[in-house]
Amino acid sequence: MNALTRAYNCAPLLLILGTLGWAGNTVAGRMAAGEVSPMMLIFLRWGLVTLILGGCAWRQIKPSIPIIRPHFRWTLWMGAFLSAFNGLFYWAANYTSAINLGIFQSTIPAFILLGAYLMFHERISKIQLIGLLAILVGAVFVVSRGELATLAQLMFNWGDILMLIACFFYAGYALGLRNRQAINAVVMMWFIAIAAWIATVPMVLIEFALGHLQFPGTTGWLLLVYIALVPSFLSQVFFMRGVDLIGPSRAGLYANLVPVYAGILGVLLLGELPHYYHFVALFAVFGGIYLFERSKKVKEV
């Protein structure tokens, strides 16, 4: 077994690299603000991803069509959820920091756990429930900037609210992967990318109708290439493979690496300054993750 094969079968490595790519997406999203409009960004993003994936797996796509055809509706929903997440993410990037974008992505495991309970009737232990609440408290603390008066007056940053809603959509996508067909991850991602690209069309038309459409310049295109190649292609394939190896709930926990990476990249590349409420939120989030892991060990004993 060569090194690449071993790496492709190592869930922790794949998920660590995948989350690093997503953290880079938070920085790219901030840098893209003003360079290209959000819906045009995701429209071009998924168009490029479709070309990249198609070039990598074109020989396997045709034999996989009979397998995916009975699940056409599922594929469309998966693409729609991804596009909704992306659209809200890049829209939010116009109003909030890369650090905040990263921290909010750490709430995704909590939403996955809640979704697994509601959709698949997976049991939630008391310890897990406390962990879930800790993660959500961390998110609320960032939204309110640590000010209780902000909560009372409902004076929230619009970008933070958009990002929180986006996390619901990605949790839905992650849960949907549970019903993924047994075909190559790259080929599966190509079908989902096609669906995601189709789902962006009405978004772009709405953006055009509102007069907010902006085509990318040189910087915008460079950011698009990075976004298409790393977070949209490699990170998605790595995450999908990670879900195959260890399941959506455990794989979702690795999303908590995103705020750590995003915070570091935000400081290094964007000159953003972390505030005390970021550290409080991270403490709450990782405390929640610790409780999740502890509950698993208790079950194993």
XYZ file of N, CA and C in Angstrom, residues 27-250:
672
model
N -10.876 33.192 4.850
C -10.014 34.319 4.476
C -10.289 34.745 3.042
N -10.404 33.759 2.148
C -10.692 34.071 0.742
C -12.036 34.769 0.607
N -13.016 34.343 1.414
C -14.330 34.979 1.371
C -14.261 36.442 1.773
N -13.474 36.734 2.803
C -13.298 38.125 3.222
C -12.578 38.931 2.135
N -11.560 38.342 1.525
C -10.792 39.033 0.492
C -11.616 39.248 -0.774
N -12.597 38.372 -0.999
C -13.427 38.474 -2.206
C -14.468 39.579 -2.093
N -14.745 40.033 -0.864
C -15.718 41.111 -0.681
C -15.251 42.362 -1.403
N -16.060 42.836 -2.338
C -15.686 43.998 -3.142
C -15.009 43.636 -4.443
N -14.552 42.380 -4.565
C -13.896 41.920 -5.785
C -14.872 41.216 -6.733
N -15.889 40.579 -6.159
C -16.901 39.873 -6.945
C -18.129 39.738 -6.050
N -19.327 39.860 -6.635
C -20.543 39.748 -5.830
C -20.727 38.302 -5.353
N -21.359 38.104 -4.185
C -21.450 36.768 -3.577
C -22.064 35.692 -4.462
N -23.181 35.990 -5.122
C -23.851 34.958 -5.912
C -23.101 34.664 -7.215
N -22.478 35.691 -7.797
C -21.629 35.449 -8.953
C -20.430 34.595 -8.555
N -19.933 34.816 -7.336
C -18.808 34.039 -6.835
C -19.150 32.557 -6.769
N -20.312 32.216 -6.188
C -20.627 30.792 -6.073
C -21.039 30.200 -7.425
N -21.610 31.019 -8.294
C -21.950 30.539 -9.637
C -20.683 30.124 -10.389
N -19.673 30.997 -10.385
C -18.421 30.682 -11.060
C -17.656 29.593 -10.327
N -17.753 29.624 -8.992
C -17.076 28.613 -8.177
C -17.503 27.214 -8.580
N -18.822 26.965 -8.589
C -19.283 25.615 -8.902
C -19.099 25.269 -10.370
N -19.088 26.285 -11.237
C -18.757 26.020 -12.637
C -17.330 25.507 -12.775
N -16.385 26.145 -12.073
C -14.988 25.694 -12.101
C -14.823 24.328 -11.456
N -15.520 24.113 -10.338
C -15.432 22.819 -9.654
C -15.921 21.692 -10.564
N -17.008 21.958 -11.285
C -17.540 20.955 -12.209
C -16.502 20.582 -13.267
N -15.798 21.580 -13.799
C -14.759 21.314 -14.800
C -13.596 20.529 -14.204
N -13.176 20.912 -12.983
C -12.051 20.231 -12.340
C -12.392 18.771 -12.049
N -13.560 18.547 -11.453
C -13.979 17.189 -11.119
C -14.197 16.352 -12.375
N -14.817 16.975 -13.379
C -15.044 16.254 -14.632
C -13.743 15.840 -15.294
N -12.722 16.712 -15.226
C -11.426 16.377 -15.800
C -10.725 15.259 -15.061
N -10.995 15.150 -13.744
C -10.342 14.115 -12.935
C -11.021 12.749 -13.065
N -12.317 12.748 -13.304
C -13.060 11.484 -13.236
C -13.945 11.240 -14.449
N -13.605 11.820 -15.605
C -14.505 11.723 -16.754
C -14.768 10.288 -17.206
N -13.804 9.392 -17.017
C -13.996 8.002 -17.447
C -14.988 7.254 -16.558
N -15.131 7.686 -15.320
C -16.005 6.983 -14.378
C -17.402 7.581 -14.289
N -17.604 8.727 -14.917
C -18.895 9.404 -14.782
C -20.002 8.644 -15.509
N -19.780 8.281 -16.761
C -20.830 7.612 -17.545
C -21.281 6.299 -16.916
N -20.355 5.410 -16.476
C -20.818 4.161 -15.836
C -21.581 4.389 -14.535
N -21.418 5.567 -13.915
C -22.078 5.843 -12.634
C -23.473 6.433 -12.798
N -23.816 6.858 -14.022
C -25.127 7.488 -14.245
C -26.289 6.570 -13.885
N -26.272 5.275 -14.270
C -27.394 4.392 -13.879
C -27.536 4.256 -12.361
N -26.436 4.393 -11.634
C -26.485 4.268 -10.175
C -27.109 5.508 -9.559
N -26.755 6.675 -10.103
C -27.218 7.931 -9.515
C -28.618 8.316 -9.979
N -29.054 7.803 -11.142
C -30.345 8.225 -11.707
C -31.523 8.023 -10.747
N -31.627 6.884 -10.041
C -32.758 6.729 -9.108
C -32.701 7.689 -7.917
N -31.567 8.311 -7.738
C -31.383 9.217 -6.603
C -31.216 10.661 -7.085
N -31.839 10.959 -8.214
C -31.713 12.284 -8.823
C -32.199 13.383 -7.875
N -33.334 13.164 -7.221
C -33.890 14.181 -6.321
C -32.948 14.428 -5.135
N -32.397 13.355 -4.596
C -31.436 13.484 -3.488
C -30.248 14.331 -3.912
N -29.744 14.083 -5.123
C -28.593 14.834 -5.622
C -28.904 16.320 -5.737
N -30.099 16.641 -6.235
C -30.500 18.042 -6.348
C -30.575 18.716 -4.981
N -31.126 18.000 -3.996
C -31.225 18.575 -2.652
C -29.839 18.808 -2.054
N -28.931 17.876 -2.274
C -27.572 18.032 -1.753
C -26.896 19.249 -2.371
N -27.052 19.401 -3.674
C -26.489 20.561 -4.350
C -27.110 21.856 -3.864
N -28.429 21.834 -3.641
C -29.119 23.034 -3.166
C -28.651 23.434 -1.772
N -28.451 22.453 -0.893
C -27.976 22.753 0.455
C -26.568 23.337 0.416
N -25.713 22.779 -0.441
C -24.350 23.319 -0.553
C -24.365 24.741 -1.092
N -25.180 24.986 -2.106
C -25.253 26.331 -2.684
C -25.806 27.332 -1.679
N -26.803 26.909 -0.904
C -27.360 27.797 0.123
C -26.297 28.142 1.157
N -25.535 27.139 1.569
C -24.449 27.397 2.528
C -23.434 28.370 1.943
N -22.998 28.101 0.715
C -21.998 28.952 0.069
C -22.491 30.377 -0.114
N -23.743 30.506 -0.610
C -24.277 31.838 -0.845
C -24.357 32.656 0.423
N -24.858 32.061 1.499
C -24.950 32.756 2.778
C -23.566 33.040 3.356
N -22.637 32.100 3.152
C -21.276 32.266 3.660
C -20.606 33.495 3.040
N -20.629 33.582 1.702
C -19.955 34.701 1.041
C -20.704 36.017 1.221
N -22.005 35.925 1.409
C -22.777 37.119 1.733
C -22.384 37.615 3.124
N -22.277 36.666 4.058
C -21.884 37.021 5.426
C -20.483 37.613 5.473
N -19.600 37.146 4.577
C -18.212 37.624 4.569
C -18.108 39.118 4.272
N -19.156 39.692 3.722
C -19.168 41.133 3.464
C -19.409 41.948 4.730
N -19.859 41.270 5.805
C -20.282 41.992 6.995
C -19.578 41.581 8.284
N -18.864 40.459 8.285
C -18.233 40.000 9.516
C -16.817 39.518 9.235
N -16.065 39.202 10.282
C -14.642 38.877 10.155
C -14.418 37.405 9.838
N -13.197 37.099 9.373
C -12.821 35.705 9.107
C -12.816 34.904 10.402
N -12.431 35.538 11.510
C -12.433 34.851 12.807
C -13.854 34.424 13.156
N -14.815 35.339 12.997
C -16.207 35.005 13.289
C -16.730 33.922 12.355
N -16.387 34.013 11.073
C -16.830 32.998 10.116
C -16.342 31.618 10.543
N -15.095 31.561 11.012
C -14.543 30.285 11.456
C -15.207 29.763 12.704
N -15.438 30.642 13.665
C -16.062 30.216 14.917
C -17.471 29.691 14.665
N -18.213 30.359 13.806
C -19.576 29.899 13.552
C -19.598 28.535 12.869
N -18.595 28.246 12.066
C -18.559 26.927 11.436
C -18.389 25.818 12.474
N -17.864 26.175 13.649
C -17.693 25.168 14.698
C -19.013 24.762 15.330
N -20.107 25.471 15.006
C -21.414 25.068 15.514
C -22.032 23.951 14.671
N -21.438 23.669 13.520
C -22.004 22.665 12.615
C -22.164 21.300 13.288
N -21.154 20.793 14.053
C -21.353 19.490 14.702
C -22.569 19.450 15.615
N -22.847 20.565 16.294
C -24.021 20.602 17.166
C -25.295 20.475 16.341
N -25.337 21.154 15.207
C -26.514 21.065 14.343
C -26.648 19.665 13.730
N -25.505 19.036 13.447
C -25.534 17.671 12.920
C -26.111 16.721 13.965
N -25.658 16.874 15.210
C -26.167 16.023 16.287
C -27.671 16.215 16.468
N -28.105 17.479 16.459
C -29.527 17.774 16.609
C -30.320 17.208 15.437
N -29.771 17.353 14.228
C -30.436 16.817 13.043
C -30.517 15.300 13.073
N -29.443 14.655 13.552
C -29.446 13.191 13.654
C -30.519 12.718 14.625
N -30.742 13.499 15.683
C -31.785 13.167 16.656
C -33.180 13.326 16.035
N -33.384 14.438 15.310
C -34.703 14.726 14.746
C -35.035 13.838 13.551
N -34.015 13.566 12.713
C -34.257 12.840 11.471
C -34.090 11.329 11.618
N -33.092 10.900 12.392
C -32.771 9.473 12.480
C -33.015 8.898 13.878
N -33.540 9.747 14.776
C -33.887 9.321 16.134
C -32.689 8.769 16.901
N -31.505 9.332 16.628
C -30.336 8.964 17.413
C -30.457 9.582 18.806
N -30.138 8.799 19.800
C -30.273 9.266 21.172
C -29.214 10.312 21.515
N -29.618 11.304 22.298
C -28.688 12.315 22.799
C -28.608 12.148 24.314
N -27.412 11.859 24.814
C -27.242 11.683 26.257
C -27.255 13.036 26.957
N -27.338 13.012 28.264
C -27.324 14.251 29.032
C -26.009 15.002 28.834
N -24.922 14.247 28.790
C -23.611 14.877 28.594
C -23.546 15.539 27.225
N -24.068 14.844 26.206
C -24.076 15.414 24.861
C -24.955 16.655 24.797
N -26.061 16.626 25.511
C -26.958 17.776 25.526
C -26.269 18.990 26.145
N -25.529 18.763 27.217
C -24.774 19.857 27.834
C -23.721 20.385 26.859
N -23.062 19.458 26.157
C -22.073 19.868 25.160
C -22.691 20.660 24.039
N -23.878 20.222 23.599
C -24.615 20.932 22.549
C -24.941 22.358 22.987
N -25.416 22.501 24.214
C -25.750 23.825 24.727
C -24.504 24.703 24.862
N -23.382 24.105 25.251
C -22.141 24.870 25.381
C -21.701 25.435 24.036
N -21.823 24.623 22.988
C -21.447 25.074 21.651
C -22.352 26.212 21.186
N -23.644 26.065 21.413
C -24.586 27.106 20.998
C -24.379 28.399 21.801
N -24.053 28.254 23.087
C -23.761 29.438 23.902
C -22.537 30.171 23.345
N -21.537 29.399 22.917
C -20.352 30.006 22.318
C -20.703 30.814 21.081
N -21.586 30.258 20.243
C -22.000 30.968 19.031
C -22.758 32.244 19.374
N -23.669 32.148 20.342
C -24.444 33.324 20.750
C -23.529 34.396 21.331
N -22.476 33.971 22.036
C -21.551 34.926 22.637
C -20.833 35.734 21.566
N -20.496 35.079 20.448
C -19.841 35.797 19.355
C -20.839 36.739 18.679
N -22.059 36.252 18.447
C -23.074 37.079 17.803
C -23.312 38.367 18.587
N -23.343 38.236 19.907
C -23.641 39.393 20.760
C -22.411 40.219 21.099
N -21.229 39.773 20.617
C -19.964 40.445 20.941
C -19.727 40.472 22.460
N -20.290 39.491 23.152
C -20.094 39.410 24.582
C -20.879 40.421 25.378
N -21.825 41.101 24.757
C -22.608 42.133 25.443
C -24.042 41.651 25.647
N -24.438 41.481 26.916
C -25.797 41.044 27.204
C -26.832 42.046 26.713
N -26.460 43.332 26.707
C -27.382 44.359 26.225
C -27.711 44.144 24.756
N -26.725 43.626 24.002
C -26.951 43.337 22.582
C -28.010 42.256 22.429
N -27.942 41.244 23.307
C -28.938 40.181 23.254
C -30.332 40.721 23.582
N -30.394 41.576 24.583
C -31.687 42.112 25.001
C -32.317 42.972 23.920
N -31.485 43.723 23.188
C -31.994 44.635 22.173
C -32.009 44.030 20.776
N -31.549 42.775 20.686
C -31.491 42.086 19.395
C -30.716 42.894 18.354
N -29.601 43.508 18.801
C -28.755 44.282 17.886
C -27.589 43.401 17.432
N -27.840 42.589 16.418
C -26.845 41.637 15.965
C -26.166 42.101 14.684
N -24.961 41.589 14.470
C -24.266 41.796 13.208
C -24.950 40.938 12.147
N -25.389 41.562 11.072
C -26.111 40.852 10.012
C -25.293 39.698 9.454
N -23.985 39.883 9.305
C -23.138 38.818 8.782
C -23.107 37.603 9.685
N -23.102 37.817 11.000
C -23.097 36.701 11.936
C -24.385 35.895 11.845
N -25.505 36.582 11.711
C -26.785 35.900 11.586
C -26.827 35.061 10.314
N -26.354 35.628 9.206
C -26.319 34.898 7.942
C -25.449 33.653 8.060
N -24.306 33.786 8.741
C -23.398 32.659 8.872
C -24.008 31.561 9.734
N -24.732 31.946 10.760
C -25.379 30.955 11.620
C -26.430 30.167 10.830
N -27.196 30.866 9.996
C -28.192 30.188 9.154
C -27.489 29.260 8.158
N -26.351 29.720 7.618
C -25.589 28.898 6.670
C -25.180 27.572 7.289
N -24.843 27.584 8.565
C -24.398 26.362 9.239
C -25.502 25.320 9.291
N -26.762 25.749 9.387
C -27.878 24.817 9.343
C -27.881 24.061 8.016
N -27.646 24.784 6.941
C -27.660 24.156 5.621
C -26.514 23.155 5.462
N -25.326 23.504 5.978
C -24.218 22.549 5.817
C -24.431 21.317 6.680
N -25.033 21.501 7.850
C -25.351 20.343 8.685
C -26.315 19.417 7.945
N -27.290 20.007 7.239
C -28.215 19.206 6.441
C -27.489 18.447 5.347
N -26.508 19.093 4.724
C -25.710 18.426 3.695
C -24.929 17.250 4.288
N -24.290 17.480 5.443
C -23.500 16.424 6.080
C -24.377 15.234 6.465
N -25.562 15.501 6.969
C -26.475 14.420 7.316
C -26.950 13.680 6.074
N -27.124 14.418 4.981
C -27.556 13.800 3.738
C -26.537 12.828 3.172
N -25.255 13.043 3.507
C -24.207 12.143 3.008
C -24.379 10.719 3.525
N -25.160 10.576 4.572
C -25.419 9.249 5.133
C -26.094 8.348 4.087
N -26.844 8.973 3.184
C -27.567 8.212 2.153
C -26.837 8.225 0.808
N -25.565 8.543 0.855
C -24.783 8.615 -0.384
C -24.641 7.241 -1.031
N -24.663 7.237 -2.380
C -24.516 5.986 -3.109
C -23.056 5.508 -3.087
N -22.892 4.221 -3.231
C -21.562 3.618 -3.143
C -20.811 3.770 -4.464
N -20.426 5.010 -4.784
C -19.605 5.262 -5.956
C -18.426 6.127 -5.541
N -17.447 6.245 -6.428
C -16.244 7.013 -6.161
C -16.585 8.410 -5.643
N -15.833 8.864 -4.607
C -16.129 10.147 -3.961
C -16.019 11.315 -4.939
N -15.033 11.278 -5.842
C -14.846 12.365 -6.799
C -16.014 12.408 -7.780
N -16.448 11.232 -8.229
C -17.587 11.159 -9.149
C -18.859 11.644 -8.457
N -19.054 11.214 -7.203
C -20.224 11.654 -6.448
C -20.213 13.160 -6.296
N -19.030 13.720 -6.022
C -18.924 15.164 -5.848
C -19.210 15.885 -7.158
N -18.895 15.270 -8.295
C -19.177 15.892 -9.591
C -20.686 16.038 -9.791
N -21.438 14.989 -9.478
C -22.898 15.061 -9.604
C -23.469 16.134 -8.670
N -22.957 16.191 -7.431
C -23.433 17.198 -6.478
C -23.047 18.595 -6.939
N -21.839 18.729 -7.509
C -21.384 20.030 -8.003
C -22.270 20.526 -9.139
N -22.670 19.633 -10.030
C -23.596 20.006 -11.110
C -24.899 20.529 -10.512
N -25.427 19.808 -9.516
C -26.665 20.228 -8.867
C -26.483 21.565 -8.160
N -25.316 21.747 -7.499
C -25.035 23.006 -6.805
C -24.947 24.157 -7.800
N -24.323 23.918 -8.945
C -24.203 24.959 -9.969
C -25.580 25.355 -10.504
N -26.450 24.359 -10.738
C -27.805 24.641 -11.210
C -28.559 25.478 -10.172
N -28.342 25.148 -8.891
C -29.052 25.860 -7.818
C -28.618 27.312 -7.707
N -27.414 27.638 -8.208
C -26.940 29.028 -8.125
C -27.562 29.928 -9.188
N -28.106 29.340 -10.244
C -28.633 30.147 -11.349
C -29.707 31.133 -10.881
N -30.753 30.683 -10.155
C -31.745 31.667 -9.692
C -31.147 32.706 -8.740
N -30.132 32.321 -7.970
C -29.487 33.272 -7.064
C -28.808 34.405 -7.843
N -28.130 34.034 -8.921
C -27.455 35.034 -9.754
C -28.481 35.944 -10.424
N -29.583 35.350 -10.891
C -30.630 36.150 -11.545
C -31.237 37.160 -10.572
N -31.440 36.734 -9.316
C -31.968 37.655 -8.306
C -30.970 38.770 -8.031
N -29.688 38.408 -7.934
C -28.644 39.407 -7.691
C -28.578 40.410 -8.848
N -28.737 39.909 -10.070
C -28.745 40.789 -11.246
C -29.957 41.723 -11.221
N -31.121 41.155 -10.883
C -32.357 41.953 -10.854
C -32.279 43.071 -9.811
N -31.554 42.808 -8.726
C -31.404 43.805 -7.665
C -30.303 44.826 -7.972
N -29.561 44.590 -9.076
C -28.492 45.505 -9.460
C -27.220 45.355 -8.666
N -27.021 44.181 -8.045
C -25.847 43.957 -7.210
C -24.811 43.051 -7.864
N -25.048 42.624 -9.095
C -24.139 41.688 -9.755
C -22.806 42.361 -10.068
N -21.709 41.688 -9.720
C -20.368 42.208 -9.987
C -19.478 41.084 -10.504
N -18.927 41.248 -11.702
C -18.017 40.263 -12.258
C -16.629 40.421 -11.632
N -15.876 39.338 -11.532
C -14.559 39.425 -10.888
C -13.512 40.080 -11.773
N -12.561 40.773 -11.128
C -11.380 41.279 -11.813
C -10.260 40.273 -11.645
N -9.020 40.720 -11.806
C -7.876 39.804 -11.702
C -7.798 39.160 -10.326
N -7.892 39.970 -9.267
C -7.843 39.432 -7.907
C -9.004 38.489 -7.654
N -10.171 38.866 -8.152
C -11.343 38.026 -7.973
C -11.175 36.662 -8.618
N -10.580 36.627 -9.809
C -10.367 35.350 -10.485
C -9.341 34.484 -9.758
N -8.298 35.093 -9.223
C -7.298 34.337 -8.457
C -7.930 33.700 -7.221
N -8.774 34.474 -6.556
C -9.470 33.938 -5.391
C -10.425 32.815 -5.796
N -11.074 32.982 -6.941
C -11.994 31.959 -7.428
C -11.277 30.642 -7.705
N -10.102 30.721 -8.299
C -9.340 29.502 -8.593
C -8.987 28.781 -7.301
N -8.549 29.540 -6.293
C -8.229 28.923 -5.008
C -9.477 28.294 -4.390
N -10.571 29.043 -4.371
C -11.809 28.565 -3.752
C -12.320 27.309 -4.452
N -12.222 27.280 -5.781
C -12.700 26.123 -6.536
C -11.816 24.900 -6.309
N -10.497 25.119 -6.255
C -9.567 23.991 -6.165
C -9.453 23.417 -4.761
N -9.387 24.293 -3.740
C -9.111 23.808 -2.383
C -10.380 23.545 -1.571
N -11.107 24.584 -1.092
C -12.281 24.276 -0.261
C -13.429 23.589 -1.004
N -13.593 23.893 -2.305
C -14.726 23.327 -3.040
C -14.445 21.933 -3.583
N -13.192 21.637 -3.887
C -12.840 20.340 -4.472
C -12.163 19.436 -3.444
N -10.941 19.789 -3.058
C -10.177 18.909 -2.176
C -10.840 18.739 -0.805
N -11.246 19.842 -0.190
C -11.839 19.735 1.146
C -13.140 18.941 1.127
N -13.960 19.144 0.091
C -15.232 18.418 0.015
C -15.003 16.921 -0.179
N -14.065 16.573 -1.055
C -13.763 15.160 -1.293
C -13.171 14.529 -0.037
N -12.266 15.268 0.633
C -11.668 14.753 1.862
C -12.735 14.523 2.932
N -13.646 15.488 3.062
C -14.694 15.348 4.074
C -15.615 14.176 3.739
N -15.988 14.044 2.471
C -16.863 12.952 2.055
C -16.214 11.603 2.358
N -14.916 11.517 2.083
C -14.192 10.280 2.367
C -14.113 10.042 3.881
N -13.926 11.112 4.638
C -13.888 11.000 6.091
C -15.207 10.486 6.649
N -16.324 10.968 6.087
C -17.647 10.490 6.503
C -17.786 9.006 6.196
N -17.279 8.581 5.038
C -17.314 7.163 4.678
C -16.574 6.316 5.712
N -15.445 6.836 6.208
C -14.579 6.056 7.086
C -15.060 6.027 8.531
N -15.576 7.157 9.042
C -15.913 7.205 10.476
C -17.321 7.707 10.771
N -18.112 8.040 9.745
C -19.487 8.467 9.958
C -19.618 9.976 10.099
N -20.834 10.526 9.852
C -21.029 11.979 9.846
C -20.866 12.647 11.200
N -21.308 11.997 12.282
C -21.233 12.637 13.595
C -19.789 12.844 14.034
N -18.977 11.798 13.916
C -17.568 11.915 14.319
C -16.794 12.805 13.355
